[in-house]
Structures are given as structure tokens and as C-alpha cells.
Amino acid sequence: MAGVKPFTGALPQSHQKTHLPYISMWLPPLILSVLGVLFGLMPNLIGELFSRQAANAIFGTDTKLNLKIWHGLNTVLLLSLATLAAGTVLYLFNKPSKEKATIISRFKWISPEFIFERIASALFIFSEWYTGKFHNGYLRSYHLQIILFAEALLAYKLWLSGPVDINFYGLAMLSVYEVAIVAILIGALIIMLTTRTRLTAVVSMSVIGYCICLMFVFYSAPDLAMTQFTIDTLTTVLFVLVLYKLPPFLNLGTKRERYRDMAVALVSA
């Protein structure tokens, strides 16, 4: 009756002006509840149609399902009755008291509630650490994580494929202009990493890009060289325009972090 009474009878005086829902709002739940009671009391009506098909798909063979509420006096029913009887006896004869509550409180550290709270607290601490470490809002941190993950995947692939054998005798001889371009690239890289002004860093970065363009030209890839040249030129111009709106140059990384980034960059190269 407690489950039916809220849905029957007249409305209280304070709710007389309440707008009742349309039939389209309460009719679908009503149909669902009626079907739930019907198929719950007589599961054999629908078990053969749906449950057996699902069981056949899972086990790969024709299963015999006998869905019904009453399966006779079996072990499962006896265990359920014993559980209900033990709970009833414990409720009737085990009267609560302060002494019992004190004794029980000593074993709180092994209670499911205490264990769950400790696990939840540990997860909360871990989530705070993880969010602050890996989702700190700095783009350089995200780049570092992506590069480290890519390097880890590459190292794992190399480890699976066996030892790496490089045939140095099959390499072509270096030309003078290739050595000169690499020297200019390394010099621009050092200047970009050590400078304290953004403009110098942008110019050094553009020099590195142009050196890569020349490498493409030397190795018969003029289409890539033109694309790289266009992108580097446009990027340099945009960076210089943005520099006027940025605050003074800030060094947000420690010396140890710079050495770490340098090691990651060398491994990636």
C-alpha cells in the first residue's frame, strides 16, 4: 500500500492548483511498469523469445532456459529462507546499546564503509596530483607528454623488432654545403635556446626552418622546400606581430627542467 498510496486519492488542498502532466508523460512509464510486473510474474512469456536467443549467442549452442518464479524446494530457496530467518532473529534479540556500539567502533578500520572512504580519499588525492601534473594548462607540458609518449612507443617498437643495425659503409659522403648548413642550423639552435629576447628566438627559429628548406632542396624535394619556406616565412611574420602584444620575456622553467627538455629533444631527434 505504501507504494500505491502516493498515486491514488484526492490531491491535498495546497496542491489543488498543481498542473498535472499530460497523458503522453505518464502513459509510457505506466505501460513499462505493467509489462515489468507481468513479465516478472510470468517470465516464461518472454524468456523463450529474448533470453534464449541472447544465451544462444553467448554460448554458441542451443540453451535450455526455464524461466519461472517457483523452481521448487531447492538449495537456493533454503539458503534464502535461512538468511531471512537469521536476519529476523538478529533484529529481534540483538538490542542496540552503547556498550555494543563502543565494541563495534573498535573494528571500524575493517568495516566496508571505512575501507571505501579510504579508497575514495586516496583516489581524490591521486586525481588532484594527476590533474596538477598532467593538466596544468601549460602548452609546453602537453608537448612534452606527447613527445615522451611517442618516444616510448618508438622505443618499444625498436625493442620488439630486435637490434638496430646501421650500415655506415653504405652512407653517402658529406658535402661541404651540407656540413655548412648543419653548422648554421646548430648555431641557430644554440642561440634560440640561450637568448633572452623573443625576437632573437623567432629569428633563430626561422633560420632553422630555412636550413631545413635547403636540406629538402639538396635531396631533390623542391615541393617540400617551397611548402616549408612559405610556412616558416608566414610563421615568422605572425610571431613578430604577436610579440608587440606579449608581456616581457619570462623564464618559467628551472635549469633542471631545461636540461630535461634538452634530453627529450635529443632523443626525439
mmCIF file of C-alpha atoms in Angstrom:
data_model
loop_
_atom_site.group_PDB
_atom_site.id
_atom_site.type_symbol
_atom_site.label_atom_id
_atom_site.label_comp_id
_atom_site.label_asym_id
_atom_site.label_seq_id
_atom_site.Cartn_x
_atom_site.Cartn_y
_atom_site.Cartn_z
ATOM 1 C CA MET A 1 0.000 0.000 0.000
ATOM 2 C CA ALA A 2 2.862 2.373 0.709
ATOM 3 C CA GLY A 3 3.923 2.124 -2.922
ATOM 4 C CA VAL A 4 0.393 2.680 -4.281
ATOM 5 C CA LYS A 5 -0.983 5.352 -1.941
ATOM 6 C CA PRO A 6 1.067 8.289 -3.338
ATOM 7 C CA PHE A 7 -0.569 7.746 -6.746
ATOM 8 C CA THR A 8 -4.186 7.446 -5.547
ATOM 9 C CA GLY A 9 -6.722 9.616 -3.729
ATOM 10 C CA ALA A 10 -7.502 13.305 -3.922
ATOM 11 C CA LEU A 11 -4.838 15.996 -4.011
ATOM 12 C CA PRO A 12 -4.212 17.987 -0.812
ATOM 13 C CA GLN A 13 -5.661 21.473 -0.639
ATOM 14 C CA SER A 14 -2.218 23.052 -1.055
ATOM 15 C CA HIS A 15 -1.698 21.213 -4.363
ATOM 16 C CA GLN A 16 -5.093 21.791 -5.926
ATOM 17 C CA LYS A 17 -3.666 24.258 -8.471
ATOM 18 C CA THR A 18 -0.796 21.976 -9.472
ATOM 19 C CA HIS A 19 -0.639 21.380 -13.207
ATOM 20 C CA LEU A 20 -0.956 17.634 -13.807
ATOM 21 C CA PRO A 21 1.213 16.072 -16.523
ATOM 22 C CA TYR A 22 -0.170 15.258 -19.932
ATOM 23 C CA ILE A 23 -1.087 11.678 -20.787
ATOM 24 C CA SER A 24 1.985 11.444 -23.036
ATOM 25 C CA MET A 25 4.154 11.929 -19.922
ATOM 26 C CA TRP A 26 2.680 9.228 -17.665
ATOM 27 C CA LEU A 27 1.365 6.674 -20.162
ATOM 28 C CA PRO A 28 4.812 5.279 -21.264
ATOM 29 C CA PRO A 29 6.009 4.698 -17.668
ATOM 30 C CA LEU A 30 2.638 3.089 -16.908
ATOM 31 C CA ILE A 31 2.991 0.686 -19.848
ATOM 32 C CA LEU A 32 6.572 -0.114 -18.821
ATOM 33 C CA SER A 33 5.588 -0.800 -15.210
ATOM 34 C CA VAL A 34 2.643 -3.011 -16.218
ATOM 35 C CA LEU A 35 4.840 -5.030 -18.570
ATOM 36 C CA GLY A 36 7.512 -5.268 -15.869
ATOM 37 C CA VAL A 37 5.025 -6.726 -13.375
ATOM 38 C CA LEU A 38 3.533 -9.060 -15.982
ATOM 39 C CA PHE A 39 6.822 -10.475 -17.258
ATOM 40 C CA GLY A 40 8.243 -10.510 -13.734
ATOM 41 C CA LEU A 41 5.434 -12.763 -12.521
ATOM 42 C CA MET A 42 5.410 -14.846 -15.716
ATOM 43 C CA PRO A 43 8.941 -14.674 -17.175
ATOM 44 C CA ASN A 44 8.298 -17.691 -19.395
ATOM 45 C CA LEU A 45 6.162 -15.471 -21.661
ATOM 46 C CA ILE A 46 9.195 -13.524 -22.851
ATOM 47 C CA GLY A 47 12.136 -15.711 -21.829
ATOM 48 C CA GLU A 48 11.865 -18.031 -24.784
ATOM 49 C CA LEU A 49 11.712 -15.109 -27.212
ATOM 50 C CA PHE A 50 14.583 -12.925 -25.973
ATOM 51 C CA SER A 51 16.604 -14.535 -23.185
ATOM 52 C CA ARG A 52 17.129 -17.799 -25.025
ATOM 53 C CA GLN A 53 18.320 -16.012 -28.151
ATOM 54 C CA ALA A 54 20.813 -13.971 -26.114
ATOM 55 C CA ALA A 55 22.044 -17.078 -24.298
ATOM 56 C CA ASN A 56 22.474 -18.928 -27.601
ATOM 57 C CA ALA A 57 24.543 -16.068 -28.974
ATOM 58 C CA ILE A 58 26.777 -16.064 -25.883
ATOM 59 C CA PHE A 59 27.348 -19.814 -25.513
ATOM 60 C CA GLY A 60 27.217 -20.671 -29.224
ATOM 61 C CA THR A 61 24.872 -23.593 -28.634
ATOM 62 C CA ASP A 62 21.168 -24.143 -28.125
ATOM 63 C CA THR A 63 20.490 -23.489 -24.454
ATOM 64 C CA LYS A 64 17.552 -24.685 -22.443
ATOM 65 C CA LEU A 65 16.087 -21.849 -20.418
ATOM 66 C CA ASN A 66 13.335 -22.491 -17.948
ATOM 67 C CA LEU A 67 12.456 -19.095 -16.541
ATOM 68 C CA LYS A 68 9.848 -19.115 -13.786
ATOM 69 C CA ILE A 69 9.386 -17.795 -10.273
ATOM 70 C CA TRP A 70 8.870 -21.111 -8.482
ATOM 71 C CA HIS A 71 11.540 -23.768 -9.048
ATOM 72 C CA GLY A 72 10.531 -25.962 -6.167
ATOM 73 C CA LEU A 73 12.154 -26.515 -2.807
ATOM 74 C CA ASN A 74 15.852 -26.359 -3.659
ATOM 75 C CA THR A 75 19.137 -25.293 -2.083
ATOM 76 C CA VAL A 76 18.863 -21.687 -3.269
ATOM 77 C CA LEU A 77 15.445 -21.266 -1.699
ATOM 78 C CA LEU A 78 16.568 -22.867 1.586
ATOM 79 C CA LEU A 79 19.603 -20.573 1.796
ATOM 80 C CA SER A 80 17.387 -17.540 1.155
ATOM 81 C CA LEU A 81 14.953 -18.602 3.881
ATOM 82 C CA ALA A 82 17.836 -19.235 6.303
ATOM 83 C CA THR A 83 19.248 -15.759 5.580
ATOM 84 C CA LEU A 84 15.867 -14.132 6.209
ATOM 85 C CA ALA A 85 15.369 -16.111 9.415
ATOM 86 C CA ALA A 86 18.843 -15.287 10.745
ATOM 87 C CA GLY A 87 18.338 -11.605 9.989
ATOM 88 C CA THR A 88 14.950 -11.596 11.711
ATOM 89 C CA VAL A 89 16.291 -13.325 14.839
ATOM 90 C CA LEU A 90 19.273 -10.991 14.979
ATOM 91 C CA TYR A 91 16.990 -7.949 14.675
ATOM 92 C CA LEU A 92 14.580 -9.158 17.401
ATOM 93 C CA PHE A 93 17.085 -10.337 20.030
ATOM 94 C CA ASN A 94 20.119 -8.151 19.438
ATOM 95 C CA LYS A 95 19.030 -4.938 21.147
ATOM 96 C CA PRO A 96 21.297 -1.928 20.456
ATOM 97 C CA SER A 97 23.251 -0.400 23.356
ATOM 98 C CA LYS A 98 26.117 1.998 23.958
ATOM 99 C CA GLU A 99 28.409 -0.842 25.073
ATOM 100 C CA LYS A 100 27.830 -2.757 21.834
ATOM 101 C CA ALA A 101 28.321 0.406 19.795
ATOM 102 C CA THR A 102 31.643 1.018 21.567
ATOM 103 C CA ILE A 103 32.829 -2.523 20.879
ATOM 104 C CA ILE A 104 31.789 -2.320 17.240
ATOM 105 C CA SER A 105 33.534 1.059 16.803
ATOM 106 C CA ARG A 106 36.878 -0.614 17.627
ATOM 107 C CA PHE A 107 36.567 -2.681 14.452
ATOM 108 C CA LYS A 108 35.658 0.273 12.280
ATOM 109 C CA TRP A 109 39.005 0.073 10.466
ATOM 110 C CA ILE A 110 37.920 -3.195 8.795
ATOM 111 C CA SER A 111 34.384 -2.079 8.005
ATOM 112 C CA PRO A 112 33.407 -1.712 4.333
ATOM 113 C CA GLU A 113 32.446 1.924 4.927
ATOM 114 C CA PHE A 114 35.886 2.802 6.344
ATOM 115 C CA ILE A 115 37.724 0.931 3.576
ATOM 116 C CA PHE A 116 35.591 2.597 0.906
ATOM 117 C CA GLU A 117 36.213 6.047 2.398
ATOM 118 C CA ARG A 118 39.987 5.443 2.478
ATOM 119 C CA ILE A 119 39.982 4.269 -1.135
ATOM 120 C CA ALA A 120 37.898 7.298 -2.146
ATOM 121 C CA SER A 121 40.281 9.607 -0.279
ATOM 122 C CA ALA A 122 43.298 8.018 -1.979
ATOM 123 C CA LEU A 123 41.635 8.349 -5.385
ATOM 124 C CA PHE A 124 40.857 12.002 -4.672
ATOM 125 C CA ILE A 125 44.486 12.701 -3.703
ATOM 126 C CA PHE A 126 45.731 10.863 -6.793
ATOM 127 C CA SER A 127 43.316 12.745 -9.056
ATOM 128 C CA GLU A 128 44.478 16.080 -7.648
ATOM 129 C CA TRP A 129 48.118 15.116 -8.213
ATOM 130 C CA TYR A 130 47.407 13.783 -11.710
ATOM 131 C CA THR A 131 45.434 16.868 -12.726
ATOM 132 C CA GLY A 132 48.065 19.244 -11.393
ATOM 133 C CA LYS A 133 50.878 17.286 -13.032
ATOM 134 C CA PHE A 134 49.467 16.476 -16.449
ATOM 135 C CA HIS A 135 46.689 19.061 -16.914
ATOM 136 C CA ASN A 136 48.361 22.191 -15.611
ATOM 137 C CA GLY A 137 47.280 24.414 -18.520
ATOM 138 C CA TYR A 138 50.800 24.906 -19.949
ATOM 139 C CA LEU A 139 51.172 24.063 -23.635
ATOM 140 C CA ARG A 140 54.841 23.132 -23.204
ATOM 141 C CA SER A 141 53.829 20.473 -20.668
ATOM 142 C CA TYR A 142 51.378 18.929 -23.131
ATOM 143 C CA HIS A 143 54.042 18.929 -25.863
ATOM 144 C CA LEU A 144 56.478 17.210 -23.519
ATOM 145 C CA GLN A 145 53.953 14.486 -22.673
ATOM 146 C CA ILE A 146 53.127 13.871 -26.345
ATOM 147 C CA ILE A 147 56.810 13.647 -27.336
ATOM 148 C CA LEU A 148 57.652 11.343 -24.419
ATOM 149 C CA PHE A 149 54.764 9.043 -25.304
ATOM 150 C CA ALA A 150 55.837 8.964 -28.969
ATOM 151 C CA GLU A 151 59.421 8.177 -27.950
ATOM 152 C CA ALA A 152 58.211 5.385 -25.660
ATOM 153 C CA LEU A 153 56.185 3.835 -28.492
ATOM 154 C CA LEU A 154 59.153 4.069 -30.866
ATOM 155 C CA ALA A 155 61.500 2.522 -28.295
ATOM 156 C CA TYR A 156 59.025 -0.303 -27.680
ATOM 157 C CA LYS A 157 58.742 -0.968 -31.417
ATOM 158 C CA LEU A 158 62.528 -0.993 -31.823
ATOM 159 C CA TRP A 159 62.832 -3.355 -28.865
ATOM 160 C CA LEU A 160 60.325 -5.772 -30.425
ATOM 161 C CA SER A 161 61.982 -5.666 -33.844
ATOM 162 C CA GLY A 162 65.373 -6.613 -32.450
ATOM 163 C CA PRO A 163 68.772 -4.862 -32.524
ATOM 164 C CA VAL A 164 69.169 -1.884 -34.831
ATOM 165 C CA ASP A 165 71.961 -2.369 -37.357
ATOM 166 C CA ILE A 166 73.221 0.746 -39.169
ATOM 167 C CA ASN A 167 75.472 0.199 -42.159
ATOM 168 C CA PHE A 168 77.829 3.171 -42.033
ATOM 169 C CA TYR A 169 79.693 1.958 -45.126
ATOM 170 C CA GLY A 170 76.573 2.436 -47.245
ATOM 171 C CA LEU A 171 76.145 6.099 -46.283
ATOM 172 C CA ALA A 172 76.988 8.770 -48.853
ATOM 173 C CA MET A 173 79.854 11.125 -48.256
ATOM 174 C CA LEU A 174 79.028 14.512 -46.784
ATOM 175 C CA SER A 175 79.464 17.543 -48.990
ATOM 176 C CA VAL A 176 80.782 20.919 -47.919
ATOM 177 C CA TYR A 177 77.459 22.697 -48.251
ATOM 178 C CA GLU A 178 75.684 20.002 -46.191
ATOM 179 C CA VAL A 179 78.185 20.417 -43.368
ATOM 180 C CA ALA A 180 77.835 24.214 -43.585
ATOM 181 C CA ILE A 181 74.044 24.061 -43.443
ATOM 182 C CA VAL A 182 74.130 21.723 -40.416
ATOM 183 C CA ALA A 183 76.618 24.015 -38.674
ATOM 184 C CA ILE A 184 74.356 27.039 -39.276
ATOM 185 C CA LEU A 185 71.354 25.048 -38.022
ATOM 186 C CA ILE A 186 73.141 24.011 -34.815
ATOM 187 C CA GLY A 187 74.352 27.598 -34.248
ATOM 188 C CA ALA A 188 70.817 28.977 -34.684
ATOM 189 C CA LEU A 189 69.502 26.300 -32.305
ATOM 190 C CA ILE A 190 72.022 27.254 -29.619
ATOM 191 C CA ILE A 191 71.159 30.944 -29.997
ATOM 192 C CA MET A 192 67.428 30.189 -29.779
ATOM 193 C CA LEU A 193 67.899 28.211 -26.560
ATOM 194 C CA THR A 194 70.195 30.721 -24.851
ATOM 195 C CA THR A 195 68.744 34.067 -25.905
ATOM 196 C CA ARG A 196 66.734 36.209 -23.518
ATOM 197 C CA THR A 197 64.686 38.052 -26.151
ATOM 198 C CA ARG A 198 61.747 36.703 -28.076
ATOM 199 C CA LEU A 199 62.691 38.464 -31.309
ATOM 200 C CA THR A 200 66.081 36.767 -31.408
ATOM 201 C CA ALA A 201 64.451 33.414 -30.645
ATOM 202 C CA VAL A 202 61.935 33.864 -33.502
ATOM 203 C CA VAL A 203 64.681 34.857 -35.965
ATOM 204 C CA SER A 204 66.809 31.879 -34.916
ATOM 205 C CA MET A 205 63.839 29.570 -35.328
ATOM 206 C CA SER A 206 63.247 30.918 -38.840
ATOM 207 C CA VAL A 207 66.904 30.288 -39.685
ATOM 208 C CA ILE A 208 66.457 26.664 -38.582
ATOM 209 C CA GLY A 209 63.401 26.366 -40.826
ATOM 210 C CA TYR A 210 65.252 27.794 -43.818
ATOM 211 C CA CYS A 211 68.122 25.373 -43.230
ATOM 212 C CA ILE A 212 65.623 22.512 -43.370
ATOM 213 C CA CYS A 213 64.295 24.009 -46.634
ATOM 214 C CA LEU A 214 67.785 23.827 -48.107
ATOM 215 C CA MET A 215 68.088 20.223 -46.978
ATOM 216 C CA PHE A 216 64.931 19.424 -48.931
ATOM 217 C CA VAL A 217 66.420 21.138 -51.994
ATOM 218 C CA PHE A 218 69.679 19.191 -51.697
ATOM 219 C CA TYR A 219 67.786 15.884 -51.565
ATOM 220 C CA SER A 220 65.545 16.600 -54.584
ATOM 221 C CA ALA A 221 62.360 17.642 -52.779
ATOM 222 C CA PRO A 222 61.641 21.168 -54.067
ATOM 223 C CA ASP A 223 57.899 20.859 -53.371
ATOM 224 C CA LEU A 224 58.541 20.241 -49.680
ATOM 225 C CA ALA A 225 61.116 23.019 -49.655
ATOM 226 C CA MET A 226 58.614 25.569 -51.051
ATOM 227 C CA THR A 227 55.970 24.483 -48.545
ATOM 228 C CA GLN A 228 58.420 24.732 -45.661
ATOM 229 C CA PHE A 229 59.694 28.105 -46.891
ATOM 230 C CA THR A 230 56.149 29.525 -47.096
ATOM 231 C CA ILE A 231 55.153 28.232 -43.664
ATOM 232 C CA ASP A 232 58.349 29.467 -41.992
ATOM 233 C CA THR A 233 58.031 32.910 -43.539
ATOM 234 C CA LEU A 234 54.374 33.270 -42.560
ATOM 235 C CA THR A 235 55.035 31.946 -39.042
ATOM 236 C CA THR A 236 57.920 34.360 -38.519
ATOM 237 C CA VAL A 237 55.823 37.333 -39.630
ATOM 238 C CA LEU A 238 52.931 36.334 -37.362
ATOM 239 C CA PHE A 239 55.254 35.782 -34.398
ATOM 240 C CA VAL A 240 56.835 39.201 -34.843
ATOM 241 C CA LEU A 241 53.392 40.847 -34.972
ATOM 242 C CA VAL A 242 52.285 39.000 -31.842
ATOM 243 C CA LEU A 243 55.442 39.999 -29.946
ATOM 244 C CA TYR A 244 54.159 43.567 -29.607
ATOM 245 C CA LYS A 245 51.187 42.299 -27.556
ATOM 246 C CA LEU A 246 53.064 39.936 -25.252
ATOM 247 C CA PRO A 247 54.440 40.749 -21.788
ATOM 248 C CA PRO A 248 58.206 40.859 -21.166
ATOM 249 C CA PHE A 249 60.200 37.685 -21.687
ATOM 250 C CA LEU A 250 59.635 35.258 -18.812
ATOM 251 C CA ASN A 251 61.709 32.261 -17.877
ATOM 252 C CA LEU A 252 59.186 29.855 -16.359
ATOM 253 C CA GLY A 253 61.457 26.792 -16.329
ATOM 254 C CA THR A 254 64.242 25.873 -13.962
ATOM 255 C CA LYS A 255 67.712 24.863 -15.067
ATOM 256 C CA ARG A 256 66.920 21.228 -14.331
ATOM 257 C CA GLU A 257 63.772 21.381 -16.479
ATOM 258 C CA ARG A 258 65.733 22.895 -19.365
ATOM 259 C CA TYR A 259 68.251 20.038 -19.218
ATOM 260 C CA ARG A 260 65.343 17.600 -19.167
ATOM 261 C CA ASP A 261 63.757 19.201 -22.220
ATOM 262 C CA MET A 262 67.114 19.157 -23.995
ATOM 263 C CA ALA A 263 67.496 15.433 -23.348
ATOM 264 C CA VAL A 264 63.971 14.738 -24.598
ATOM 265 C CA ALA A 265 64.633 16.798 -27.747
ATOM 266 C CA LEU A 266 67.905 14.967 -28.459
ATOM 267 C CA VAL A 267 66.230 11.573 -28.101
ATOM 268 C CA SER A 268 63.402 12.686 -30.375
ATOM 269 C CA ALA A 269 65.885 13.936 -32.969
#
